[in-house]
Amino acid sequence: MKLIDVTKKFTTDDKCLDYIEQMRWPNGEIGCVHCGEVGRISKITREAEGKNKRTRLFQCLACGKQFSATSGTIFNDTHLPLTKWFMAIAMICEAKKGMSALQVQRHLGVNYRTAWHLCHRIREAMAEMGGLLSGVVEVDETYVGGKVKRVGKPFVKKNKKDVVIGLIERGGKLRLVPVPDNKMAIIEPVIEKHVSPDAILQTDDSAIYHIIGKRRFPGRHRTINHISAYAIGENHSNTIESAFSLLKRGIIGSFHKVSSKHLGRYCNEFSYRFNRRGEQLAMFDETLKHITRGKVLSYKKLTASEVSA
Ligand SMILES: [Zn+2]
């Protein structure tokens, strides 16, 4: 879906609401969000006024409470029209290198804080779930945030940088995991958590990976020495390298600076989009679905330490 299509399709909050209702109750049976009652629900239509901006409400005849299609979702926690939410989701889904709050602010004509909060809440809905990576899995780590001198991997000279472990199933899914350090005690559990023990592990030839490979992937660990060659046939880590370069271009090009606190969400957003490249329409729907079923991420929680990017 192109941004322009969203503009055309969802021109009013009512049209957005229709879509959210379809997402939330795909078989058309409205369920009470308070007590779960299905069936004894009546529809109320009213004029939107003040804070009560929903024109369509449901009345549960079982528990007596009212609700709308956005009740309990992050859509409800905002004064922003649904049309702007939809635009922002489409923009973030479409932006290959990522979309900064500043760009969203400009496109939507909202203030910076609103745009920033909006972006983070959409990113939150992009949290990736899923099983273990299998087949050939490339694993490597990269350093994000400013310049860093790498002296004989995995040693990093001074300046503590954010470390991101990248794991990708060749021809499959990507995971990006920010970690506080590049020590084996940190890297190994990440590999254990995301990679099937039956996989073929593909890494560079740093000492850490040799040890992990021997221990967890005996006879199924391939290493490539990047000083002598970047690829020997199937033995390469080009897939994860290209994902890293996209992540870095995004951080530099769109965000300029990402604080460590929010790096996890950015990484989520990147892998989410990376894993759905070429499927923008499905990505838009999936993100909306997550939002209508997800929990509210409050501004207070988000801004616990700082506002950036
Ligand atoms: Zn009810």
PDB file of C-alpha atoms and ligand atoms in Angstrom:
ATOM      1  CA  MET A   1       0.000   0.000   0.000  1.00  0.00           C
ATOM      2  CA  LYS A   2       1.346   3.390  -0.922  1.00  0.00           C
ATOM      3  CA  LEU A   3       0.890   6.350   1.338  1.00  0.00           C
ATOM      4  CA  ILE A   4      -1.322   7.939  -1.261  1.00  0.00           C
ATOM      5  CA  ASP A   5      -3.677   4.931  -1.177  1.00  0.00           C
ATOM      6  CA  VAL A   6      -4.147   5.341   2.549  1.00  0.00           C
ATOM      7  CA  THR A   7      -5.004   8.982   2.015  1.00  0.00           C
ATOM      8  CA  LYS A   8      -7.581   7.979  -0.569  1.00  0.00           C
ATOM      9  CA  LYS A   9      -9.060   5.049   1.292  1.00  0.00           C
ATOM     10  CA  PHE A  10      -9.209   6.412   4.819  1.00  0.00           C
ATOM     11  CA  THR A  11     -10.349   9.969   4.417  1.00  0.00           C
ATOM     12  CA  THR A  12     -12.554  10.110   7.514  1.00  0.00           C
ATOM     13  CA  ASP A  13     -12.431   8.731  11.032  1.00  0.00           C
ATOM     14  CA  ASP A  14     -15.609   6.788  10.292  1.00  0.00           C
ATOM     15  CA  LYS A  15     -13.879   4.911   7.493  1.00  0.00           C
ATOM     16  CA  CYS A  16     -10.941   4.163   9.785  1.00  0.00           C
ATOM     17  CA  LEU A  17     -13.355   2.980  12.449  1.00  0.00           C
ATOM     18  CA  ASP A  18     -14.999   0.606   9.952  1.00  0.00           C
ATOM     19  CA  TYR A  19     -11.627  -0.897   9.266  1.00  0.00           C
ATOM     20  CA  ILE A  20     -10.730  -1.226  12.948  1.00  0.00           C
ATOM     21  CA  GLU A  21     -14.082  -2.915  13.628  1.00  0.00           C
ATOM     22  CA  GLN A  22     -13.334  -5.436  10.884  1.00  0.00           C
ATOM     23  CA  MET A  23      -9.905  -6.051  12.380  1.00  0.00           C
ATOM     24  CA  ARG A  24     -11.158  -6.440  15.895  1.00  0.00           C
ATOM     25  CA  TRP A  25     -14.202  -8.523  15.139  1.00  0.00           C
ATOM     26  CA  PRO A  26     -13.339 -10.261  11.858  1.00  0.00           C
ATOM     27  CA  ASN A  27     -16.427 -12.503  11.843  1.00  0.00           C
ATOM     28  CA  GLY A  28     -18.729  -9.543  12.426  1.00  0.00           C
ATOM     29  CA  GLU A  29     -19.743 -10.640  15.919  1.00  0.00           C
ATOM     30  CA  ILE A  30     -19.174  -7.679  18.211  1.00  0.00           C
ATOM     31  CA  GLY A  31     -17.810  -8.822  21.571  1.00  0.00           C
ATOM     32  CA  CYS A  32     -17.990  -6.701  24.709  1.00  0.00           C
ATOM     33  CA  VAL A  33     -14.473  -5.547  25.597  1.00  0.00           C
ATOM     34  CA  HIS A  34     -15.397  -5.481  29.281  1.00  0.00           C
ATOM     35  CA  CYS A  35     -17.100  -8.812  29.919  1.00  0.00           C
ATOM     36  CA  GLY A  36     -16.749 -10.737  26.666  1.00  0.00           C
ATOM     37  CA  GLU A  37     -20.496 -10.906  25.985  1.00  0.00           C
ATOM     38  CA  VAL A  38     -21.295 -11.709  22.366  1.00  0.00           C
ATOM     39  CA  GLY A  39     -24.802 -11.253  21.076  1.00  0.00           C
ATOM     40  CA  ARG A  40     -26.578  -8.963  23.491  1.00  0.00           C
ATOM     41  CA  ILE A  41     -24.865  -5.848  22.202  1.00  0.00           C
ATOM     42  CA  SER A  42     -26.672  -2.819  20.840  1.00  0.00           C
ATOM     43  CA  LYS A  43     -25.304  -0.119  18.633  1.00  0.00           C
ATOM     44  CA  ILE A  44     -25.476   3.575  19.487  1.00  0.00           C
ATOM     45  CA  THR A  45     -24.894   6.314  16.955  1.00  0.00           C
ATOM     46  CA  ARG A  46     -24.375   9.850  18.120  1.00  0.00           C
ATOM     47  CA  GLU A  47     -22.871  13.186  17.255  1.00  0.00           C
ATOM     48  CA  ALA A  48     -19.193  13.492  18.115  1.00  0.00           C
ATOM     49  CA  GLU A  49     -18.640  16.174  20.710  1.00  0.00           C
ATOM     50  CA  GLY A  50     -15.645  17.290  22.733  1.00  0.00           C
ATOM     51  CA  LYS A  51     -13.542  14.467  24.069  1.00  0.00           C
ATOM     52  CA  ASN A  52     -16.162  11.884  23.178  1.00  0.00           C
ATOM     53  CA  LYS A  53     -15.145  11.779  19.592  1.00  0.00           C
ATOM     54  CA  ARG A  54     -16.431   8.355  18.694  1.00  0.00           C
ATOM     55  CA  THR A  55     -19.636   8.559  16.749  1.00  0.00           C
ATOM     56  CA  ARG A  56     -20.257   4.861  17.057  1.00  0.00           C
ATOM     57  CA  LEU A  57     -20.582   3.170  20.405  1.00  0.00           C
ATOM     58  CA  PHE A  58     -21.732  -0.214  21.562  1.00  0.00           C
ATOM     59  CA  GLN A  59     -23.826  -0.862  24.612  1.00  0.00           C
ATOM     60  CA  CYS A  60     -23.391  -4.208  26.320  1.00  0.00           C
ATOM     61  CA  LEU A  61     -26.725  -5.424  27.648  1.00  0.00           C
ATOM     62  CA  ALA A  62     -25.019  -8.007  29.853  1.00  0.00           C
ATOM     63  CA  CYS A  63     -22.712  -5.764  31.891  1.00  0.00           C
ATOM     64  CA  GLY A  64     -24.278  -2.427  31.017  1.00  0.00           C
ATOM     65  CA  LYS A  65     -21.022  -0.812  29.924  1.00  0.00           C
ATOM     66  CA  GLN A  66     -20.323   1.037  26.712  1.00  0.00           C
ATOM     67  CA  PHE A  67     -17.369   0.603  24.393  1.00  0.00           C
ATOM     68  CA  SER A  68     -16.162   1.393  20.914  1.00  0.00           C
ATOM     69  CA  ALA A  69     -13.908  -0.399  18.451  1.00  0.00           C
ATOM     70  CA  THR A  70     -10.956   1.500  19.855  1.00  0.00           C
ATOM     71  CA  SER A  71     -11.657   0.905  23.562  1.00  0.00           C
ATOM     72  CA  GLY A  72      -8.646  -0.477  25.364  1.00  0.00           C
ATOM     73  CA  THR A  73      -6.316   0.219  22.462  1.00  0.00           C
ATOM     74  CA  ILE A  74      -3.697   2.920  22.031  1.00  0.00           C
ATOM     75  CA  PHE A  75      -6.027   4.665  19.572  1.00  0.00           C
ATOM     76  CA  ASN A  76      -8.179   5.644  22.494  1.00  0.00           C
ATOM     77  CA  ASP A  77      -5.359   7.171  24.458  1.00  0.00           C
ATOM     78  CA  THR A  78      -5.028  10.124  22.123  1.00  0.00           C
ATOM     79  CA  HIS A  79      -6.867  13.115  20.752  1.00  0.00           C
ATOM     80  CA  LEU A  80      -5.335  12.494  17.379  1.00  0.00           C
ATOM     81  CA  PRO A  81      -7.804  11.672  14.597  1.00  0.00           C
ATOM     82  CA  LEU A  82      -7.672   8.085  13.387  1.00  0.00           C
ATOM     83  CA  THR A  83      -6.898   9.339   9.891  1.00  0.00           C
ATOM     84  CA  LYS A  84      -3.545  10.619  11.180  1.00  0.00           C
ATOM     85  CA  TRP A  85      -2.822   7.364  12.949  1.00  0.00           C
ATOM     86  CA  PHE A  86      -3.473   5.476   9.734  1.00  0.00           C
ATOM     87  CA  MET A  87      -1.215   7.827   7.784  1.00  0.00           C
ATOM     88  CA  ALA A  88       1.577   7.440  10.320  1.00  0.00           C
ATOM     89  CA  ILE A  89       1.333   3.640  10.255  1.00  0.00           C
ATOM     90  CA  ALA A  90       1.463   3.627   6.459  1.00  0.00           C
ATOM     91  CA  MET A  91       4.458   5.963   6.484  1.00  0.00           C
ATOM     92  CA  ILE A  92       6.396   3.818   8.950  1.00  0.00           C
ATOM     93  CA  CYS A  93       5.538   0.614   7.079  1.00  0.00           C
ATOM     94  CA  GLU A  94       6.721   2.105   3.846  1.00  0.00           C
ATOM     95  CA  ALA A  95       9.907   3.849   4.957  1.00  0.00           C
ATOM     96  CA  LYS A  96      12.669   1.461   4.057  1.00  0.00           C
ATOM     97  CA  LYS A  97      15.261   3.239   6.124  1.00  0.00           C
ATOM     98  CA  GLY A  98      12.926   4.199   8.919  1.00  0.00           C
ATOM     99  CA  MET A  99      10.886   7.271   9.641  1.00  0.00           C
ATOM    100  CA  SER A 100      11.800   9.851  12.241  1.00  0.00           C
ATOM    101  CA  ALA A 101       9.350  11.674  14.460  1.00  0.00           C
ATOM    102  CA  LEU A 102      10.444  14.857  12.711  1.00  0.00           C
ATOM    103  CA  GLN A 103       9.366  13.516   9.307  1.00  0.00           C
ATOM    104  CA  VAL A 104       6.053  12.354  10.743  1.00  0.00           C
ATOM    105  CA  GLN A 105       5.571  15.738  12.363  1.00  0.00           C
ATOM    106  CA  ARG A 106       6.031  17.470   9.015  1.00  0.00           C
ATOM    107  CA  HIS A 107       3.790  15.118   7.059  1.00  0.00           C
ATOM    108  CA  LEU A 108       0.954  15.083   9.559  1.00  0.00           C
ATOM    109  CA  GLY A 109       1.138  18.642  10.758  1.00  0.00           C
ATOM    110  CA  VAL A 110       1.185  17.694  14.436  1.00  0.00           C
ATOM    111  CA  ASN A 111       3.572  18.858  17.126  1.00  0.00           C
ATOM    112  CA  TYR A 112       6.848  17.060  17.781  1.00  0.00           C
ATOM    113  CA  ARG A 113       5.870  15.419  21.055  1.00  0.00           C
ATOM    114  CA  THR A 114       2.717  14.017  19.500  1.00  0.00           C
ATOM    115  CA  ALA A 115       4.647  12.721  16.492  1.00  0.00           C
ATOM    116  CA  TRP A 116       7.339  11.218  18.676  1.00  0.00           C
ATOM    117  CA  HIS A 117       4.864   9.475  20.929  1.00  0.00           C
ATOM    118  CA  LEU A 118       2.894   8.237  17.926  1.00  0.00           C
ATOM    119  CA  CYS A 119       5.997   6.723  16.303  1.00  0.00           C
ATOM    120  CA  HIS A 120       6.995   4.923  19.455  1.00  0.00           C
ATOM    121  CA  ARG A 121       3.571   3.471  19.982  1.00  0.00           C
ATOM    122  CA  ILE A 122       3.495   2.188  16.427  1.00  0.00           C
ATOM    123  CA  ARG A 123       6.965   0.682  16.882  1.00  0.00           C
ATOM    124  CA  GLU A 124       5.775  -1.022  20.028  1.00  0.00           C
ATOM    125  CA  ALA A 125       3.114  -2.760  17.925  1.00  0.00           C
ATOM    126  CA  MET A 126       5.861  -4.006  15.650  1.00  0.00           C
ATOM    127  CA  ALA A 127       7.428  -6.251  18.278  1.00  0.00           C
ATOM    128  CA  GLU A 128       8.429  -9.442  16.569  1.00  0.00           C
ATOM    129  CA  MET A 129       7.349 -12.796  17.871  1.00  0.00           C
ATOM    130  CA  GLY A 130       8.198 -16.118  16.392  1.00  0.00           C
ATOM    131  CA  GLY A 131       9.981 -19.381  16.760  1.00  0.00           C
ATOM    132  CA  LEU A 132      13.581 -20.429  16.401  1.00  0.00           C
ATOM    133  CA  LEU A 133      15.651 -19.602  13.345  1.00  0.00           C
ATOM    134  CA  SER A 134      16.767 -22.678  11.445  1.00  0.00           C
ATOM    135  CA  GLY A 135      18.645 -23.778   8.342  1.00  0.00           C
ATOM    136  CA  VAL A 136      21.751 -21.669   7.787  1.00  0.00           C
ATOM    137  CA  VAL A 137      21.722 -18.903  10.397  1.00  0.00           C
ATOM    138  CA  GLU A 138      24.178 -16.035  10.104  1.00  0.00           C
ATOM    139  CA  VAL A 139      25.092 -14.369  13.377  1.00  0.00           C
ATOM    140  CA  ASP A 140      27.241 -11.312  13.874  1.00  0.00           C
ATOM    141  CA  GLU A 141      27.343  -8.229  16.027  1.00  0.00           C
ATOM    142  CA  THR A 142      27.535  -4.586  15.090  1.00  0.00           C
ATOM    143  CA  TYR A 143      28.131  -1.330  16.911  1.00  0.00           C
ATOM    144  CA  VAL A 144      25.670   1.498  16.758  1.00  0.00           C
ATOM    145  CA  GLY A 145      26.050   5.135  17.663  1.00  0.00           C
ATOM    146  CA  GLY A 146      28.932   7.289  16.534  1.00  0.00           C
ATOM    147  CA  LYS A 147      32.362   6.097  15.562  1.00  0.00           C
ATOM    148  CA  VAL A 148      34.131   3.164  17.043  1.00  0.00           C
ATOM    149  CA  LYS A 149      37.472   1.604  16.368  1.00  0.00           C
ATOM    150  CA  ARG A 150      37.424  -2.130  16.261  1.00  0.00           C
ATOM    151  CA  VAL A 151      40.692  -3.658  17.175  1.00  0.00           C
ATOM    152  CA  GLY A 152      40.755  -7.403  16.670  1.00  0.00           C
ATOM    153  CA  LYS A 153      37.156  -8.396  17.129  1.00  0.00           C
ATOM    154  CA  PRO A 154      35.499  -8.751  19.555  1.00  0.00           C
ATOM    155  CA  PHE A 155      37.570  -6.131  21.363  1.00  0.00           C
ATOM    156  CA  VAL A 156      36.332  -2.608  21.080  1.00  0.00           C
ATOM    157  CA  LYS A 157      38.583   0.309  21.820  1.00  0.00           C
ATOM    158  CA  LYS A 158      37.271   2.780  24.394  1.00  0.00           C
ATOM    159  CA  ASN A 159      33.932   4.610  23.826  1.00  0.00           C
ATOM    160  CA  LYS A 160      31.222   2.280  24.950  1.00  0.00           C
ATOM    161  CA  LYS A 161      28.875   1.762  21.993  1.00  0.00           C
ATOM    162  CA  ASP A 162      25.571   0.043  21.762  1.00  0.00           C
ATOM    163  CA  VAL A 163      26.004  -3.491  20.566  1.00  0.00           C
ATOM    164  CA  VAL A 164      23.378  -5.109  18.374  1.00  0.00           C
ATOM    165  CA  ILE A 165      23.451  -8.832  17.710  1.00  0.00           C
ATOM    166  CA  GLY A 166      21.995  -9.714  14.342  1.00  0.00           C
ATOM    167  CA  LEU A 167      20.706 -13.194  13.575  1.00  0.00           C
ATOM    168  CA  ILE A 168      19.247 -14.100  10.225  1.00  0.00           C
ATOM    169  CA  GLU A 169      17.967 -17.296   8.744  1.00  0.00           C
ATOM    170  CA  ARG A 170      19.275 -17.343   5.203  1.00  0.00           C
ATOM    171  CA  GLY A 171      16.228 -16.782   2.996  1.00  0.00           C
ATOM    172  CA  GLY A 172      14.186 -16.168   6.144  1.00  0.00           C
ATOM    173  CA  LYS A 173      13.657 -14.002   9.160  1.00  0.00           C
ATOM    174  CA  LEU A 174      15.885 -11.429  10.794  1.00  0.00           C
ATOM    175  CA  ARG A 175      16.236 -10.664  14.510  1.00  0.00           C
ATOM    176  CA  LEU A 176      18.104  -7.696  15.907  1.00  0.00           C
ATOM    177  CA  VAL A 177      18.892  -7.860  19.596  1.00  0.00           C
ATOM    178  CA  PRO A 178      20.485  -4.903  21.388  1.00  0.00           C
ATOM    179  CA  VAL A 179      22.773  -6.031  24.209  1.00  0.00           C
ATOM    180  CA  PRO A 180      24.838  -4.142  26.767  1.00  0.00           C
ATOM    181  CA  ASP A 181      28.113  -5.803  25.860  1.00  0.00           C
ATOM    182  CA  ASN A 182      29.802  -8.136  23.381  1.00  0.00           C
ATOM    183  CA  LYS A 183      30.944 -10.676  25.948  1.00  0.00           C
ATOM    184  CA  MET A 184      30.370 -14.350  25.391  1.00  0.00           C
ATOM    185  CA  ALA A 185      28.196 -14.556  28.508  1.00  0.00           C
ATOM    186  CA  ILE A 186      25.815 -12.177  26.750  1.00  0.00           C
ATOM    187  CA  ILE A 187      26.045 -13.370  23.149  1.00  0.00           C
ATOM    188  CA  GLU A 188      25.645 -17.069  23.863  1.00  0.00           C
ATOM    189  CA  PRO A 189      22.212 -16.866  25.557  1.00  0.00           C
ATOM    190  CA  VAL A 190      20.944 -14.717  22.670  1.00  0.00           C
ATOM    191  CA  ILE A 191      21.991 -17.382  20.203  1.00  0.00           C
ATOM    192  CA  GLU A 192      20.464 -20.059  22.386  1.00  0.00           C
ATOM    193  CA  LYS A 193      17.198 -18.156  22.575  1.00  0.00           C
ATOM    194  CA  HIS A 194      16.821 -17.492  18.843  1.00  0.00           C
ATOM    195  CA  VAL A 195      18.629 -20.251  16.965  1.00  0.00           C
ATOM    196  CA  SER A 196      17.470 -23.843  16.664  1.00  0.00           C
ATOM    197  CA  PRO A 197      20.104 -26.272  17.979  1.00  0.00           C
ATOM    198  CA  ASP A 198      19.817 -28.107  14.643  1.00  0.00           C
ATOM    199  CA  ALA A 199      20.768 -25.053  12.600  1.00  0.00           C
ATOM    200  CA  ILE A 200      24.029 -24.484  10.776  1.00  0.00           C
ATOM    201  CA  LEU A 201      25.711 -21.549  12.452  1.00  0.00           C
ATOM    202  CA  GLN A 202      27.525 -19.119  10.168  1.00  0.00           C
ATOM    203  CA  THR A 203      29.781 -16.511  11.773  1.00  0.00           C
ATOM    204  CA  ASP A 204      33.102 -14.778  11.418  1.00  0.00           C
ATOM    205  CA  ASP A 205      36.062 -16.460  13.055  1.00  0.00           C
ATOM    206  CA  SER A 206      36.269 -14.582  16.324  1.00  0.00           C
ATOM    207  CA  ALA A 207      37.185 -16.646  19.367  1.00  0.00           C
ATOM    208  CA  ILE A 208      33.761 -16.281  20.964  1.00  0.00           C
ATOM    209  CA  TYR A 209      31.959 -17.872  18.043  1.00  0.00           C
ATOM    210  CA  HIS A 210      34.482 -20.691  17.872  1.00  0.00           C
ATOM    211  CA  ILE A 211      33.702 -21.589  21.455  1.00  0.00           C
ATOM    212  CA  ILE A 212      29.936 -21.256  21.037  1.00  0.00           C
ATOM    213  CA  GLY A 213      30.066 -23.187  17.772  1.00  0.00           C
ATOM    214  CA  LYS A 214      32.012 -26.059  19.306  1.00  0.00           C
ATOM    215  CA  ARG A 215      29.718 -26.214  22.285  1.00  0.00           C
ATOM    216  CA  ARG A 216      26.295 -25.821  20.683  1.00  0.00           C
ATOM    217  CA  PHE A 217      26.689 -26.572  16.984  1.00  0.00           C
ATOM    218  CA  PRO A 218      29.302 -29.339  16.794  1.00  0.00           C
ATOM    219  CA  GLY A 219      30.120 -30.064  13.140  1.00  0.00           C
ATOM    220  CA  ARG A 220      27.611 -27.419  12.042  1.00  0.00           C
ATOM    221  CA  HIS A 221      29.542 -24.229  12.455  1.00  0.00           C
ATOM    222  CA  ARG A 222      31.028 -22.378   9.489  1.00  0.00           C
ATOM    223  CA  THR A 223      33.333 -19.421   9.939  1.00  0.00           C
ATOM    224  CA  ILE A 224      34.720 -16.919   7.504  1.00  0.00           C
ATOM    225  CA  ASN A 225      37.780 -14.840   8.127  1.00  0.00           C
ATOM    226  CA  HIS A 226      36.915 -11.377   6.875  1.00  0.00           C
ATOM    227  CA  ILE A 227      40.521 -10.374   6.565  1.00  0.00           C
ATOM    228  CA  SER A 228      41.264 -12.978   3.920  1.00  0.00           C
ATOM    229  CA  ALA A 229      37.893 -13.329   2.152  1.00  0.00           C
ATOM    230  CA  TYR A 230      34.312 -12.147   2.355  1.00  0.00           C
ATOM    231  CA  ALA A 231      32.766 -15.198   0.814  1.00  0.00           C
ATOM    232  CA  ILE A 232      33.862 -18.681  -0.105  1.00  0.00           C
ATOM    233  CA  GLY A 233      30.882 -20.188  -1.888  1.00  0.00           C
ATOM    234  CA  GLU A 234      28.082 -20.571   0.637  1.00  0.00           C
ATOM    235  CA  ASN A 235      30.425 -19.649   3.431  1.00  0.00           C
ATOM    236  CA  HIS A 236      29.713 -15.968   4.017  1.00  0.00           C
ATOM    237  CA  SER A 237      27.816 -13.623   6.273  1.00  0.00           C
ATOM    238  CA  ASN A 238      26.710 -11.207   3.567  1.00  0.00           C
ATOM    239  CA  THR A 239      23.036 -11.532   4.474  1.00  0.00           C
ATOM    240  CA  ILE A 240      23.484 -10.236   7.988  1.00  0.00           C
ATOM    241  CA  GLU A 241      25.995  -7.617   6.788  1.00  0.00           C
ATOM    242  CA  SER A 242      23.454  -6.135   4.377  1.00  0.00           C
ATOM    243  CA  ALA A 243      20.805  -6.029   7.105  1.00  0.00           C
ATOM    244  CA  PHE A 244      23.287  -4.209   9.354  1.00  0.00           C
ATOM    245  CA  SER A 245      24.089  -1.647   6.702  1.00  0.00           C
ATOM    246  CA  LEU A 246      20.379  -0.945   6.200  1.00  0.00           C
ATOM    247  CA  LEU A 247      19.927  -0.527   9.954  1.00  0.00           C
ATOM    248  CA  LYS A 248      22.862   1.869  10.140  1.00  0.00           C
ATOM    249  CA  ARG A 249      21.776   3.907   7.147  1.00  0.00           C
ATOM    250  CA  GLY A 250      18.383   4.249   8.763  1.00  0.00           C
ATOM    251  CA  ILE A 251      19.778   5.339  12.085  1.00  0.00           C
ATOM    252  CA  ILE A 252      22.150   7.836  10.494  1.00  0.00           C
ATOM    253  CA  GLY A 253      19.847   9.010   7.706  1.00  0.00           C
ATOM    254  CA  SER A 254      16.538   9.247   9.508  1.00  0.00           C
ATOM    255  CA  PHE A 255      17.165   9.378  13.202  1.00  0.00           C
ATOM    256  CA  HIS A 256      20.642  10.902  13.561  1.00  0.00           C
ATOM    257  CA  LYS A 257      20.793   9.580  17.065  1.00  0.00           C
ATOM    258  CA  VAL A 258      19.034   6.779  18.875  1.00  0.00           C
ATOM    259  CA  SER A 259      19.332   6.589  22.626  1.00  0.00           C
ATOM    260  CA  SER A 260      20.210   3.219  24.110  1.00  0.00           C
ATOM    261  CA  LYS A 261      16.901   3.224  25.911  1.00  0.00           C
ATOM    262  CA  HIS A 262      14.934   3.193  22.665  1.00  0.00           C
ATOM    263  CA  LEU A 263      17.316   1.121  20.551  1.00  0.00           C
ATOM    264  CA  GLY A 264      15.279  -2.012  21.166  1.00  0.00           C
ATOM    265  CA  ARG A 265      12.181  -0.489  19.611  1.00  0.00           C
ATOM    266  CA  TYR A 266      14.122   0.771  16.610  1.00  0.00           C
ATOM    267  CA  CYS A 267      15.649  -2.648  16.120  1.00  0.00           C
ATOM    268  CA  ASN A 268      12.184  -4.177  16.300  1.00  0.00           C
ATOM    269  CA  GLU A 269      10.874  -1.774  13.719  1.00  0.00           C
ATOM    270  CA  PHE A 270      13.741  -2.545  11.377  1.00  0.00           C
ATOM    271  CA  SER A 271      13.522  -6.289  11.584  1.00  0.00           C
ATOM    272  CA  TYR A 272       9.724  -6.137  11.347  1.00  0.00           C
ATOM    273  CA  ARG A 273       9.901  -4.182   8.105  1.00  0.00           C
ATOM    274  CA  PHE A 274      12.844  -6.181   6.818  1.00  0.00           C
ATOM    275  CA  ASN A 275      10.943  -9.429   7.344  1.00  0.00           C
ATOM    276  CA  ARG A 276       7.955  -8.096   5.429  1.00  0.00           C
ATOM    277  CA  ARG A 277       9.645  -6.295   2.578  1.00  0.00           C
ATOM    278  CA  GLY A 278       7.513  -6.317  -0.547  1.00  0.00           C
ATOM    279  CA  GLU A 279       4.373  -6.952   1.520  1.00  0.00           C
ATOM    280  CA  GLN A 280       3.438  -3.441   2.583  1.00  0.00           C
ATOM    281  CA  LEU A 281      -0.282  -3.986   2.463  1.00  0.00           C
ATOM    282  CA  ALA A 282      -0.112  -7.032   4.717  1.00  0.00           C
ATOM    283  CA  MET A 283       2.288  -5.167   6.985  1.00  0.00           C
ATOM    284  CA  PHE A 284      -0.139  -2.283   7.368  1.00  0.00           C
ATOM    285  CA  ASP A 285      -2.945  -4.670   8.322  1.00  0.00           C
ATOM    286  CA  GLU A 286      -0.776  -6.677  10.668  1.00  0.00           C
ATOM    287  CA  THR A 287       0.405  -3.550  12.480  1.00  0.00           C
ATOM    288  CA  LEU A 288      -3.168  -2.334  12.853  1.00  0.00           C
ATOM    289  CA  LYS A 289      -4.142  -5.734  14.183  1.00  0.00           C
ATOM    290  CA  HIS A 290      -1.385  -5.615  16.786  1.00  0.00           C
ATOM    291  CA  ILE A 291      -2.459  -2.134  17.806  1.00  0.00           C
ATOM    292  CA  THR A 292      -6.089  -3.084  18.240  1.00  0.00           C
ATOM    293  CA  ARG A 293      -5.088  -6.034  20.400  1.00  0.00           C
ATOM    294  CA  GLY A 294      -2.089  -4.563  22.161  1.00  0.00           C
ATOM    295  CA  LYS A 295      -1.733  -2.772  25.427  1.00  0.00           C
ATOM    296  CA  VAL A 296      -1.580   0.947  25.954  1.00  0.00           C
ATOM    297  CA  LEU A 297       1.934   2.360  26.115  1.00  0.00           C
ATOM    298  CA  SER A 298       1.656   5.499  28.156  1.00  0.00           C
ATOM    299  CA  TYR A 299       3.579   8.662  27.533  1.00  0.00           C
ATOM    300  CA  LYS A 300       4.807   8.492  31.110  1.00  0.00           C
ATOM    301  CA  LYS A 301       6.375   5.090  30.570  1.00  0.00           C
ATOM    302  CA  LEU A 302       7.949   6.179  27.314  1.00  0.00           C
ATOM    303  CA  THR A 303       9.502   9.327  28.658  1.00  0.00           C
ATOM    304  CA  ALA A 304      10.807   7.720  31.838  1.00  0.00           C
ATOM    305  CA  SER A 305      14.277   9.043  31.058  1.00  0.00           C
ATOM    306  CA  GLU A 306      14.561  11.111  27.907  1.00  0.00           C
ATOM    307  CA  VAL A 307      13.065  12.118  24.599  1.00  0.00           C
ATOM    308  CA  SER A 308      15.209  11.640  21.536  1.00  0.00           C
ATOM    309  CA  ALA A 309      15.184  10.844  17.833  1.00  0.00           C
TER     310      ALA A 309
HETATM  311 ZN    ZN B   1     -20.225  -6.407  28.735  1.00  0.00          ZN
END
